[in-house]
Coordinates of C-alpha atoms and ligand atoms in Angstrom, one line a residue:
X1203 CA 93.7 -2.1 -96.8
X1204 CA 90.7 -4.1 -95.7
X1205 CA 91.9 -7.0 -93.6
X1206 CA 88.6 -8.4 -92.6
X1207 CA 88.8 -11.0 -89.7
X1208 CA 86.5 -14.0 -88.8
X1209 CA 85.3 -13.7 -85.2
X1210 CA 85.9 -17.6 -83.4
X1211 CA 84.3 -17.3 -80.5
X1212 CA 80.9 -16.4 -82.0
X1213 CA 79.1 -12.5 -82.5
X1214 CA 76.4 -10.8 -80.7
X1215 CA 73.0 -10.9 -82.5
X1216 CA 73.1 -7.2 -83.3
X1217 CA 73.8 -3.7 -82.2
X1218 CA 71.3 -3.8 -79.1
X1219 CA 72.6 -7.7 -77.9
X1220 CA 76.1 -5.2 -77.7
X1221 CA 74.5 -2.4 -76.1
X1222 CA 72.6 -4.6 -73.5
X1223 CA 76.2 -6.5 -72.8
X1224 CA 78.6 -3.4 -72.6
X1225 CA 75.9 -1.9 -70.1
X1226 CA 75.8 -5.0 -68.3
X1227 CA 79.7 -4.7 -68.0
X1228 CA 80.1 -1.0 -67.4
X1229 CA 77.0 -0.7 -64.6
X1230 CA 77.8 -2.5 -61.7
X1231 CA 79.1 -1.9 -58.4
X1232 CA 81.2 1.2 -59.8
X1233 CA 77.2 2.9 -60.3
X1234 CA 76.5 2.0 -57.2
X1235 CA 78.8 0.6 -54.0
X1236 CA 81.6 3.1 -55.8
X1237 CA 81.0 5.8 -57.1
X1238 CA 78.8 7.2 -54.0
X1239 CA 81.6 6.2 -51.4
X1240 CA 84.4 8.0 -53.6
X1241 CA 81.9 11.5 -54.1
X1242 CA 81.8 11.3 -50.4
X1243 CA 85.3 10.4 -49.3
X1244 CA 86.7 13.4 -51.9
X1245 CA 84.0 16.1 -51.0
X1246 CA 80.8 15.8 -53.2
X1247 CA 80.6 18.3 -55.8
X1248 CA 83.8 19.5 -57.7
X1249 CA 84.8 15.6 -57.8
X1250 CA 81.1 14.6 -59.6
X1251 CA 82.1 17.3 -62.3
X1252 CA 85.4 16.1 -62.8
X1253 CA 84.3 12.6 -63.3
X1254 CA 81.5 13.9 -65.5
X1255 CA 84.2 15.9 -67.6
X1256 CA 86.5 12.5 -67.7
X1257 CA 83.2 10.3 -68.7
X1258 CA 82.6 13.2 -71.6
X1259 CA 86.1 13.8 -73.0
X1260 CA 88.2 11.1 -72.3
X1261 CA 86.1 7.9 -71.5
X1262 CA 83.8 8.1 -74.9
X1263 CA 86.6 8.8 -77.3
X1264 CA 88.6 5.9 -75.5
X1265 CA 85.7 3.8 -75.7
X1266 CA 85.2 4.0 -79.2
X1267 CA 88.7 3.2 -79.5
X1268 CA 88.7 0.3 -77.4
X1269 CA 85.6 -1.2 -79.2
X1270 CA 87.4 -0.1 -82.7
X1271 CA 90.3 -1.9 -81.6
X1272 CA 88.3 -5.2 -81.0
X1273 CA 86.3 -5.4 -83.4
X1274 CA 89.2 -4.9 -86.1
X1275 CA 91.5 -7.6 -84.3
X1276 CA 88.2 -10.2 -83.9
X1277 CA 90.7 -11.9 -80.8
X1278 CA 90.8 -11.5 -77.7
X1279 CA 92.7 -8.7 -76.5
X1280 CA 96.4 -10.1 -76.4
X1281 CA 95.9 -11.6 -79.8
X1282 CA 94.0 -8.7 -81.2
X1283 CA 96.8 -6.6 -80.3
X1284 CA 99.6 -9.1 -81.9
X1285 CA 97.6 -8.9 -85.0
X1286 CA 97.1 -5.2 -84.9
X1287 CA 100.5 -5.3 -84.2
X1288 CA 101.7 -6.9 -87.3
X1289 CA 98.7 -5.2 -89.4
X1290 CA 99.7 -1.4 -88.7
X1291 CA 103.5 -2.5 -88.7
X1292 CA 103.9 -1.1 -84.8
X1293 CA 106.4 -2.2 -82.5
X1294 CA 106.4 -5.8 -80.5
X1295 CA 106.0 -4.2 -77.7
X1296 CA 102.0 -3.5 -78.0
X1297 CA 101.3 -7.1 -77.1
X1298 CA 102.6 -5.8 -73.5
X1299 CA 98.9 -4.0 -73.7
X1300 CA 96.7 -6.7 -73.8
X1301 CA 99.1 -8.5 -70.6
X1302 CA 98.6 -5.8 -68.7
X1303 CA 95.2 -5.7 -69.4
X1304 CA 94.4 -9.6 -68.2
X1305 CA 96.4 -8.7 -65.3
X1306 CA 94.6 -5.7 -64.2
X1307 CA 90.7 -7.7 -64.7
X1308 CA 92.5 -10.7 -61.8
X1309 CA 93.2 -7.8 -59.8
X1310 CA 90.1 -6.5 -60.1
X1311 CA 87.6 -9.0 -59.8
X1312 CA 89.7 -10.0 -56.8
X1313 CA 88.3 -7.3 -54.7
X1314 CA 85.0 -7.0 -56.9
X1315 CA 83.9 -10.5 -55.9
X1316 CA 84.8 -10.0 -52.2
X1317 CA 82.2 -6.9 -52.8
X1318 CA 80.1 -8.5 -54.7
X1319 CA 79.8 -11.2 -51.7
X1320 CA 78.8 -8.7 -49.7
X1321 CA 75.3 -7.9 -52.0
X1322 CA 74.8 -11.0 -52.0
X1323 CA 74.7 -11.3 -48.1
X1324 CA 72.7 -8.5 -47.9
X1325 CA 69.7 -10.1 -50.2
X1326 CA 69.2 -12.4 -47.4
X1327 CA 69.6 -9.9 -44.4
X1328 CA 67.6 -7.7 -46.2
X1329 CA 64.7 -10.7 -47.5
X1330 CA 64.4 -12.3 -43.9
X1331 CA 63.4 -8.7 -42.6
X1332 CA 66.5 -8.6 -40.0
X1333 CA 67.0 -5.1 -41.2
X1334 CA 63.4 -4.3 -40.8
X1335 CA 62.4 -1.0 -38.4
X1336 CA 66.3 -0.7 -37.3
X1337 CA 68.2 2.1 -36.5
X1338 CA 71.4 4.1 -38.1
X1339 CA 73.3 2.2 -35.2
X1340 CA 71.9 -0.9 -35.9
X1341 CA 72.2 -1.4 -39.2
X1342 CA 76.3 -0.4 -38.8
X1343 CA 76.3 -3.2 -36.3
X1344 CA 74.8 -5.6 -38.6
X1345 CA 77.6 -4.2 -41.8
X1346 CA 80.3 -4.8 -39.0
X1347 CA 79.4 -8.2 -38.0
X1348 CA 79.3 -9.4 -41.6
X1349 CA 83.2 -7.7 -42.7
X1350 CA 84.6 -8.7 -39.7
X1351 CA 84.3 -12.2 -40.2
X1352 CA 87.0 -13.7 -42.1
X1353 CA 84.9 -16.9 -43.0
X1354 CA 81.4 -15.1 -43.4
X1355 CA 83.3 -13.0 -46.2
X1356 CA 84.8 -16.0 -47.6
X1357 CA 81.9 -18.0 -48.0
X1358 CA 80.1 -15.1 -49.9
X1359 CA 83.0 -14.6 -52.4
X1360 CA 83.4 -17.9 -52.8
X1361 CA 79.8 -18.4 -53.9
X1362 CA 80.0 -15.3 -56.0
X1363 CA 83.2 -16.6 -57.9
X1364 CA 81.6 -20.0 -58.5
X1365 CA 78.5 -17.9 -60.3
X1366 CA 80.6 -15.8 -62.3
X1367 CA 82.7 -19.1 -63.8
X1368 CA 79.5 -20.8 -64.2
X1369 CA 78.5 -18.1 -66.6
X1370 CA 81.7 -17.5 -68.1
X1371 CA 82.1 -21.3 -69.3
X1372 CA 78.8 -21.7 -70.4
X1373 CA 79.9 -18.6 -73.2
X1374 CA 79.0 -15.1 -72.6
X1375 CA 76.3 -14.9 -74.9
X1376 CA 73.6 -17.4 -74.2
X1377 CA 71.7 -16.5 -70.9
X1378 CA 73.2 -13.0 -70.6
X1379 CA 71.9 -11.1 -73.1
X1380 CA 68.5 -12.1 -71.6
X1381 CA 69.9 -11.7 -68.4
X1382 CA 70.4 -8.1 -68.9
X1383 CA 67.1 -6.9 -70.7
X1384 CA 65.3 -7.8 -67.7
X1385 CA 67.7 -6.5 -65.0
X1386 CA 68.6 -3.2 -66.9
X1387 CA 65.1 -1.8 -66.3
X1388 CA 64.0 -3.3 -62.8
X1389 CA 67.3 -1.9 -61.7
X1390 CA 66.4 2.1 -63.3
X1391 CA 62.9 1.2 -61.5
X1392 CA 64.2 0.2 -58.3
X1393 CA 66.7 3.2 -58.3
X1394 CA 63.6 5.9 -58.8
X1395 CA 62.0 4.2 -55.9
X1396 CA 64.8 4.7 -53.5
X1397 CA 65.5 8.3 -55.4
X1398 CA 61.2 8.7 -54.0
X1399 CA 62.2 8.1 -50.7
X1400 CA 65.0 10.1 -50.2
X1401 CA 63.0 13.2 -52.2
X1402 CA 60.3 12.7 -48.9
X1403 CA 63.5 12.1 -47.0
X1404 CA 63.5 16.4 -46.0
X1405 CA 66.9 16.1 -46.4
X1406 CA 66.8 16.0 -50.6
X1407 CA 67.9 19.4 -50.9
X1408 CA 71.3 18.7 -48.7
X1409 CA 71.8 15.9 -50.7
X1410 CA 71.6 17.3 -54.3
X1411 CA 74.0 20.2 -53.0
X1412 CA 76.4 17.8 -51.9
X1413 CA 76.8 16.3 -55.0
X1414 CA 76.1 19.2 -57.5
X1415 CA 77.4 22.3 -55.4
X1416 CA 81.1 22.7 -56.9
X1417 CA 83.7 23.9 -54.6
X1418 CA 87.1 23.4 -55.4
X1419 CA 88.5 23.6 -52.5
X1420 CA 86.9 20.4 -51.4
X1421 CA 88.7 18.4 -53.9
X1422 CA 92.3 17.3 -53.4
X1423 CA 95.0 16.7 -56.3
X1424 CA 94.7 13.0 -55.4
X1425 CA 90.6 13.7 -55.9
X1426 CA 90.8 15.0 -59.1
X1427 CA 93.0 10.8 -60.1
X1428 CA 90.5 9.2 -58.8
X1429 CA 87.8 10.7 -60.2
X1430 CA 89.9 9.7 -63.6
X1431 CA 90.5 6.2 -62.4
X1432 CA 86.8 6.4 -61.6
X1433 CA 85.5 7.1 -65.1
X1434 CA 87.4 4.8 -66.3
X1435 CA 86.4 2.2 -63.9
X1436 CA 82.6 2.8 -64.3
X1437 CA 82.9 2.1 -68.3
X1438 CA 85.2 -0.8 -68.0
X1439 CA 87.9 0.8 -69.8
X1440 CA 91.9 0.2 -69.9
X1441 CA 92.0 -3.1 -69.6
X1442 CA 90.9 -4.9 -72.0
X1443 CA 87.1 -5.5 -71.3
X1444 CA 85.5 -3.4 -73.9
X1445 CA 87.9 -4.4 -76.1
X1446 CA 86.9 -8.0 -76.1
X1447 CA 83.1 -7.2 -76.2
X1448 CA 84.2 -5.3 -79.2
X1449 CA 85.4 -8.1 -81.0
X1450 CA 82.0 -10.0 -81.4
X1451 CA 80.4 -6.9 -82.4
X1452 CA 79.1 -7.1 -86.1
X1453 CA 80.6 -5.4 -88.4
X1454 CA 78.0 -3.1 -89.6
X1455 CA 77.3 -1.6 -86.2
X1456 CA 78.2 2.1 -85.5
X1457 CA 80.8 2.0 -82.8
X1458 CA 80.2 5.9 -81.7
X1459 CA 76.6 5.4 -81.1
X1460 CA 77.0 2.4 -79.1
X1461 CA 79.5 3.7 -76.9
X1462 CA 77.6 7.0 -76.4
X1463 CA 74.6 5.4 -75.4
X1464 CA 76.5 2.8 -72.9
X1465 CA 78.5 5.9 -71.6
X1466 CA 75.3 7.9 -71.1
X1467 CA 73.0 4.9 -69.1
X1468 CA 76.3 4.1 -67.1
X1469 CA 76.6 7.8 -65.8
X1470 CA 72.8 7.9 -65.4
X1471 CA 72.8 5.2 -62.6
X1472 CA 75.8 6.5 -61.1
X1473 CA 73.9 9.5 -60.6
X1474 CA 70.7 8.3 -59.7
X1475 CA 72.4 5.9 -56.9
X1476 CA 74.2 8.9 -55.6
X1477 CA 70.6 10.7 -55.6
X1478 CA 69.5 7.8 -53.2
X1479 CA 72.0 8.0 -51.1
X1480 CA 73.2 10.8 -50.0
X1481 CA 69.8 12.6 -48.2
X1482 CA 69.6 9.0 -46.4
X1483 CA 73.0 9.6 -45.2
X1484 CA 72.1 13.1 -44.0
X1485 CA 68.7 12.7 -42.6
X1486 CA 70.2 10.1 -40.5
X1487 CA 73.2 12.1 -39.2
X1488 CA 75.7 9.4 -40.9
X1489 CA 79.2 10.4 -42.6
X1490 CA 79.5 11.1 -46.5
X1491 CA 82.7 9.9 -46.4
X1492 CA 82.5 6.5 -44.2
X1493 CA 83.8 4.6 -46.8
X1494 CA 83.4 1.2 -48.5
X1495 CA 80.4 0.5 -46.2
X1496 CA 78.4 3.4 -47.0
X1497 CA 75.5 1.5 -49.0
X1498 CA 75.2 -1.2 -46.5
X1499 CA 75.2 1.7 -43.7
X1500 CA 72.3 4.1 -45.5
X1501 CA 70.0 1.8 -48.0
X1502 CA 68.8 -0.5 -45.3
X1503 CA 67.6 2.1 -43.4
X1504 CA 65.1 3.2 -46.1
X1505 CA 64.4 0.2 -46.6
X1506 CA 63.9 -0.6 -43.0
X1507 CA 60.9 2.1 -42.8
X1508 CA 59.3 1.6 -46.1
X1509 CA 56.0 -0.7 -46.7
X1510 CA 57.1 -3.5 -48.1
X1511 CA 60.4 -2.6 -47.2
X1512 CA 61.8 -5.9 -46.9
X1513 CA 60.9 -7.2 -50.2
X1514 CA 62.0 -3.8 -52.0
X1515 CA 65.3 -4.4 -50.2
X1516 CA 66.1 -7.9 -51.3
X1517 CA 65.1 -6.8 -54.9
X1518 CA 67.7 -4.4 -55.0
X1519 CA 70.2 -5.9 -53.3
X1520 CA 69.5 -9.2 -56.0
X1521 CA 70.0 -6.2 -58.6
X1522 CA 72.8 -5.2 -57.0
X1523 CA 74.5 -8.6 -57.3
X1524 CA 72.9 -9.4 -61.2
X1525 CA 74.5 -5.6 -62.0
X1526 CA 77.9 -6.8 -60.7
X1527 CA 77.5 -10.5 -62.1
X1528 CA 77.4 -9.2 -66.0
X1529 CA 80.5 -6.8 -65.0
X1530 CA 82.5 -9.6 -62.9
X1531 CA 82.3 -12.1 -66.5
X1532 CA 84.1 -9.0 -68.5
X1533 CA 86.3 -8.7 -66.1
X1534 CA 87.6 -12.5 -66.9
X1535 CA 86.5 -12.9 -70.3
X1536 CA 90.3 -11.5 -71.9
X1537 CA 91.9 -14.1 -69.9
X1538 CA 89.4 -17.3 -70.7
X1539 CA 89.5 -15.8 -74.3
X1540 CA 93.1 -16.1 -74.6
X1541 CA 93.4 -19.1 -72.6
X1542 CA 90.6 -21.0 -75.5
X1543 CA 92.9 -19.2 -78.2
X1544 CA 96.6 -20.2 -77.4
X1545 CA 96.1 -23.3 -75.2
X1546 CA 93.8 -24.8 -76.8
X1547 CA 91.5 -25.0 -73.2
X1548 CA 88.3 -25.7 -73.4
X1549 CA 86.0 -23.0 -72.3
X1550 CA 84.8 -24.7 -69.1
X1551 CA 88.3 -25.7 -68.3
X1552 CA 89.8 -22.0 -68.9
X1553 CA 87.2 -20.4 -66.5
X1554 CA 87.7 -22.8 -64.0
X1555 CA 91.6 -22.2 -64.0
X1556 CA 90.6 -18.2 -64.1
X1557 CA 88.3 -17.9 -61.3
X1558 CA 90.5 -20.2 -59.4
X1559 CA 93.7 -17.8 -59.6
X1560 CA 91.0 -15.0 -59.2
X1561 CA 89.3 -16.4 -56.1
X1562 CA 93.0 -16.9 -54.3
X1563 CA 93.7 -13.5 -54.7
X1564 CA 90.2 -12.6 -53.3
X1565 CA 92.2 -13.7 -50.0
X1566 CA 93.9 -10.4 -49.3
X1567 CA 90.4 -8.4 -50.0
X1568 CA 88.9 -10.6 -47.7
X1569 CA 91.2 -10.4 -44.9
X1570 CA 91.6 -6.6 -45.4
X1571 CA 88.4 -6.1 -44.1
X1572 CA 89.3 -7.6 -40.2
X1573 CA 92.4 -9.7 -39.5
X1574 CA 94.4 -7.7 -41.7
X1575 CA 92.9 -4.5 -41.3
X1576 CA 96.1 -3.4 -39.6
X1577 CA 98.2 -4.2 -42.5
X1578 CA 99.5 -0.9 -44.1
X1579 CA 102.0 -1.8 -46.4
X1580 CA 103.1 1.6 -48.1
X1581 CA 102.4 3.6 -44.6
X1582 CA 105.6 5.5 -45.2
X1583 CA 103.8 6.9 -48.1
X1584 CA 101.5 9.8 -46.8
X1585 CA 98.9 9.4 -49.4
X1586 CA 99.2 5.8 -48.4
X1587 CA 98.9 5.9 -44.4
X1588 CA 96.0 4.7 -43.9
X1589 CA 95.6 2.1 -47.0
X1590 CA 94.2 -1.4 -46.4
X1591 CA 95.9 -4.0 -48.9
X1592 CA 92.0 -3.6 -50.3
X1593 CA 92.6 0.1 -50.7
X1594 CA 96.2 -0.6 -52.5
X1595 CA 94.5 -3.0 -54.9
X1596 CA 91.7 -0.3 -55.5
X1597 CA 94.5 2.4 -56.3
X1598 CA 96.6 0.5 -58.2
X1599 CA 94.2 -0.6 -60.5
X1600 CA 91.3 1.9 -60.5
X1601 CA 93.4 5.2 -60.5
X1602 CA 97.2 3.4 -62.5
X1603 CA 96.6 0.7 -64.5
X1604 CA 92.9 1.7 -66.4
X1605 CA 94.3 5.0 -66.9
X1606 CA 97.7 4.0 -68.5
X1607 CA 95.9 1.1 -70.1
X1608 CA 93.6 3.4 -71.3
X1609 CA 95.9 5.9 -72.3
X1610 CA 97.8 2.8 -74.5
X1611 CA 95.0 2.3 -76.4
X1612 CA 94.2 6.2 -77.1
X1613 CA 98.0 6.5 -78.7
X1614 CA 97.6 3.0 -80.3
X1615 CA 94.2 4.3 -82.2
X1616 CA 94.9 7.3 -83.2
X1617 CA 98.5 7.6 -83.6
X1618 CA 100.3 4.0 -84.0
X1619 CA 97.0 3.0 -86.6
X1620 CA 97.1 4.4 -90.0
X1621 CA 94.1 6.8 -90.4
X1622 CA 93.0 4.6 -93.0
X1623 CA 92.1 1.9 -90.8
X1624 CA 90.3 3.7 -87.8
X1625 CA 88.4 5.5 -90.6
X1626 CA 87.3 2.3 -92.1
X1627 CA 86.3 0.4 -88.9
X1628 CA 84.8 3.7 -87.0
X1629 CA 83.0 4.6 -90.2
X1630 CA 81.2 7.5 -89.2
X1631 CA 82.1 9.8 -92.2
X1632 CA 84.8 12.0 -92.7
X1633 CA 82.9 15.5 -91.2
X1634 CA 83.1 16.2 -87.8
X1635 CA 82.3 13.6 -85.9
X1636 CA 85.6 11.6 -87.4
X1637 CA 88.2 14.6 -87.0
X1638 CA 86.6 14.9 -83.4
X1639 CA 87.1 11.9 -82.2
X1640 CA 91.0 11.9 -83.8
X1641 CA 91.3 15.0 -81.7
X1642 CA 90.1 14.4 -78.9
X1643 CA 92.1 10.8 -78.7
X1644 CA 95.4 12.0 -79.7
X1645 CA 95.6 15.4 -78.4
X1646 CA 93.1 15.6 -75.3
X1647 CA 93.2 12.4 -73.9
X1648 CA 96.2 11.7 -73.6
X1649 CA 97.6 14.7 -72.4
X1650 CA 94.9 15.2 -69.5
X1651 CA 95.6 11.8 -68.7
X1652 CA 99.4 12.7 -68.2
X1653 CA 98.6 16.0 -66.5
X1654 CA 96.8 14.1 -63.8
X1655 CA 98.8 11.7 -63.6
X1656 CA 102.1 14.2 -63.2
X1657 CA 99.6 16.1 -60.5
X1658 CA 98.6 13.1 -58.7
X1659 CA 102.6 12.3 -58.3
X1660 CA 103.0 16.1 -57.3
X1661 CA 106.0 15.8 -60.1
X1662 CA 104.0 19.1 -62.3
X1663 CA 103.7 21.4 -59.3
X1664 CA 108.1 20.6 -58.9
X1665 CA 107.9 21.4 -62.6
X1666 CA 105.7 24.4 -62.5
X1667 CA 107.8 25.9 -59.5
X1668 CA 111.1 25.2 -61.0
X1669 CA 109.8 26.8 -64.1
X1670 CA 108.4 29.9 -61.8
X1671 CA 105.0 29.7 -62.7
X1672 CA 103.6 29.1 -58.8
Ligands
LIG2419 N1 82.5 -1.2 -64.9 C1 82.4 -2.1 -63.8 C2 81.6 -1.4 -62.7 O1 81.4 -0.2 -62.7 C3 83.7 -2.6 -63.3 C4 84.6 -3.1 -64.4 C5 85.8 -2.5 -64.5 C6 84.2 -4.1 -65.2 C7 86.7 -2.9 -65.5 C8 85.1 -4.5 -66.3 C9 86.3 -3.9 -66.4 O2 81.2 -2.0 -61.7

């Protein structure tokens, strides 16, 4: 059956206009705030390689799915799952998916903006040379100042909030896609520059074996979740982001290519930003595992000592924010889309009510980071002693809902859609590459996700006693 849909909220110009805009969604601050503070809160190495298995057999596969998904239901993703829905004769319940889904990006860019805030403070610190020449201590003085005021924080997410509705309203396409060919490389070439100075740093070698030296003992059960949540984080998966890029891709596009090459420019950042900045954090005696701060606390002082250092530093940090900007309007875009779709709202109108709701909840980030840092809600919980309301939002999203979501839409595409279908709208022959990807989304995916999930809960090592196997 071919059900072809009209898109209505326009297409992108072609396969690289997707490629450029799925980047610009995926890289962000996952690359580069994230994904170094996790490595080094969980241990370096064995956690790198379990991301990089989780990017390779469960991320790609689920990506394709996701883009699949969206292109076939041309909606945004609660709609596109109602007509799915109705198309493969599923049950009623699937529309649940895409709800979840536009309640995971609020959650999200709650704390993302608040982050995001924080880049953009730092192209200023960094540009008037107050970073210039300082020390480890100094520049941790300087990270502390900023998070520990409530209305400093505030003023920064609010300004960040304001530039990701602005773009959002205006439609995703004009501006971004332009947006994105020029940041994409600057932001590779910037990267290499930092990678330079941490390769003279004498403390390169340290570094590297941090992140590639697997030992497993390093890594914890809950290490091995959030590297999942992680990798799907990173590629903007499970709730709904992809999904709605997906829907004004053209038809004749190949779906695996596109996601492979998005997938493989995502992990390269991550890696390179790790590259950076772990032999800064060891040449300078700091912790791996500081936490959110670590950027804040290690590139500055590179920066700080490097000709030109000032200007290098407020390049990057601009980066920084641009990389997060083209990820903070996919992280609205299901909402506004639906909003346009079934109330009838203009666009300008939708973002505004969006980022509004988004920019209240920004509140609890915010004051996570200095009234309420004493504020542990789930303390009872020991994985939980310690977590801010910032670090609850974090888990719950990052390492529940992208993996379940994401999980959803692996058992949706390859089990609840009739072969038929995914065949047609994947259309990459009926060889290998087809069967692999049915595999691998209806028999890998899904069960690693479970597996970690049942780990993560310590409900499989109950099982595995009770069954006598440890
Ligand atoms: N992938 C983005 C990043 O790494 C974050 C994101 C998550 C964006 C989920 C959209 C959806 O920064």
């Amino acid at each position: 059956m071919t059900s072809k849909r009209e898109p209505i909220h326009g297409q992108w110009s072609g396969r690289l206009a997707f490629i450029l805009a799925a980047t610009g969604s995926a890289v962000g601050l996952g690359n580069i705030w994230k994904f170094p503070y996790i490595t080094g809160e969980n241990g370096g190495g064995a956690f790198v390689l379990v991301y990089l298995a989780c990017i390779a057999i469960i991320g790609i596969p689920i990506m394709m799915a996701e883009v699949m998904l969206g292109r076939r239901g041309r909606r945004s993703p609660i709609n596109t799952m109602r007509f799915l829905l109705v198309e493969e004769q599923a049950s009623p319940h699937w529309q649940w998916l895409g709800w979840t889904g536009v309640i995971a990006g609020f959650l999200i860019l709650s704390y993302y903006s608040v982050i995001a805030g924080w880049a953009l403070a730092y192209v200023f610190r960094t540009g008037s040379g107050m970073l210039t020449g300082l020390t480890a201590d100094g520049v941790q003085s300087i990270f502390d100042d900023l998070v520990g005021d409530p209305e400093r924080l505030l003023a920064w997410h609010t300004l960040f909030m304001i530039m990701t509705m602005t773009v959002v309203a205006r439609g995703v396409r004009s501006g971004l896609e332009q947006a994105v060919r020029f940041m994409m490389p600057t932001l590779f070439a910037l990267l290499l520059l930092l990678v330079g100075y941490a390769w003279n740093s004498g403390y390169f070698e340290q570094g590297m074996n941090f992140m590639f030296h697997t030992d497993f003992s390093k890594i914890s059960t809950n290490g091995v979740l959030t590297a999942m949540g992680h990798a799907f984080f990173t590629l903007s998966l499970g709730m709904g982001a992809i999904m709605v890029y997906g829907s004004y891709l053209p038809d004749r596009v190949s779906i695996a290519k596109v996601s492979i090459v998005v997938a493989l420019m995502d992990t390269l950042v991550a890696l390179l930003a790790g590259m950076a900045i772990f032999p800064i954090v060891f040449a300078n005696g700091l912790e791996p595992g500081s936490g959110p701060g670590l950027i804040f606390q290690t590139l500055p002082i590179a920066f700080g000592h490097m000709p030109y250092g000032a200007l290098f530093g407020m390049l990057f940090f601009l980066l920084l924010v641009f990389a997060a900007w083209t990820s903070s309007i996919s992280l609205i875009e299901p909402a506004v889309a639906w909003l346009v779709e079934n109330h009838g709202m203009t666009r300008v109108f939708a973002a505004m009510l969006a980022g509004s709701v988004t920019w209240l909840l920004g509140l609890l980030t915010v004051f996570s980071f200095n009234n309420w840092s004493e504020v542990k809600l789930l303390s009872a919980i020991p994985v939980f002693r310690d977590s801010t309301i910032f670090d609850l939002l974090d888990y719950l999203t990052a390492n529940i809902m992208l993996p379940l979501g994401g999980l959803l839409v692996a058992v949706f595409a390859a089990r609840t859609m009739s072969r038929e279908s995914s065949v047609e709208e994947l259309n990459m022959g009926d060889r290998f590459f087809y069967p692999l990807w049915r595999f691998l989304t209806r028999y890998i995916t899904p069960v690693a996700v479970v597996i970690v999930f049942l780990h993560a809960t310590g409900i499989l090592i109950v099982f595995l006693r009770a069954i006598g196997i440890l």
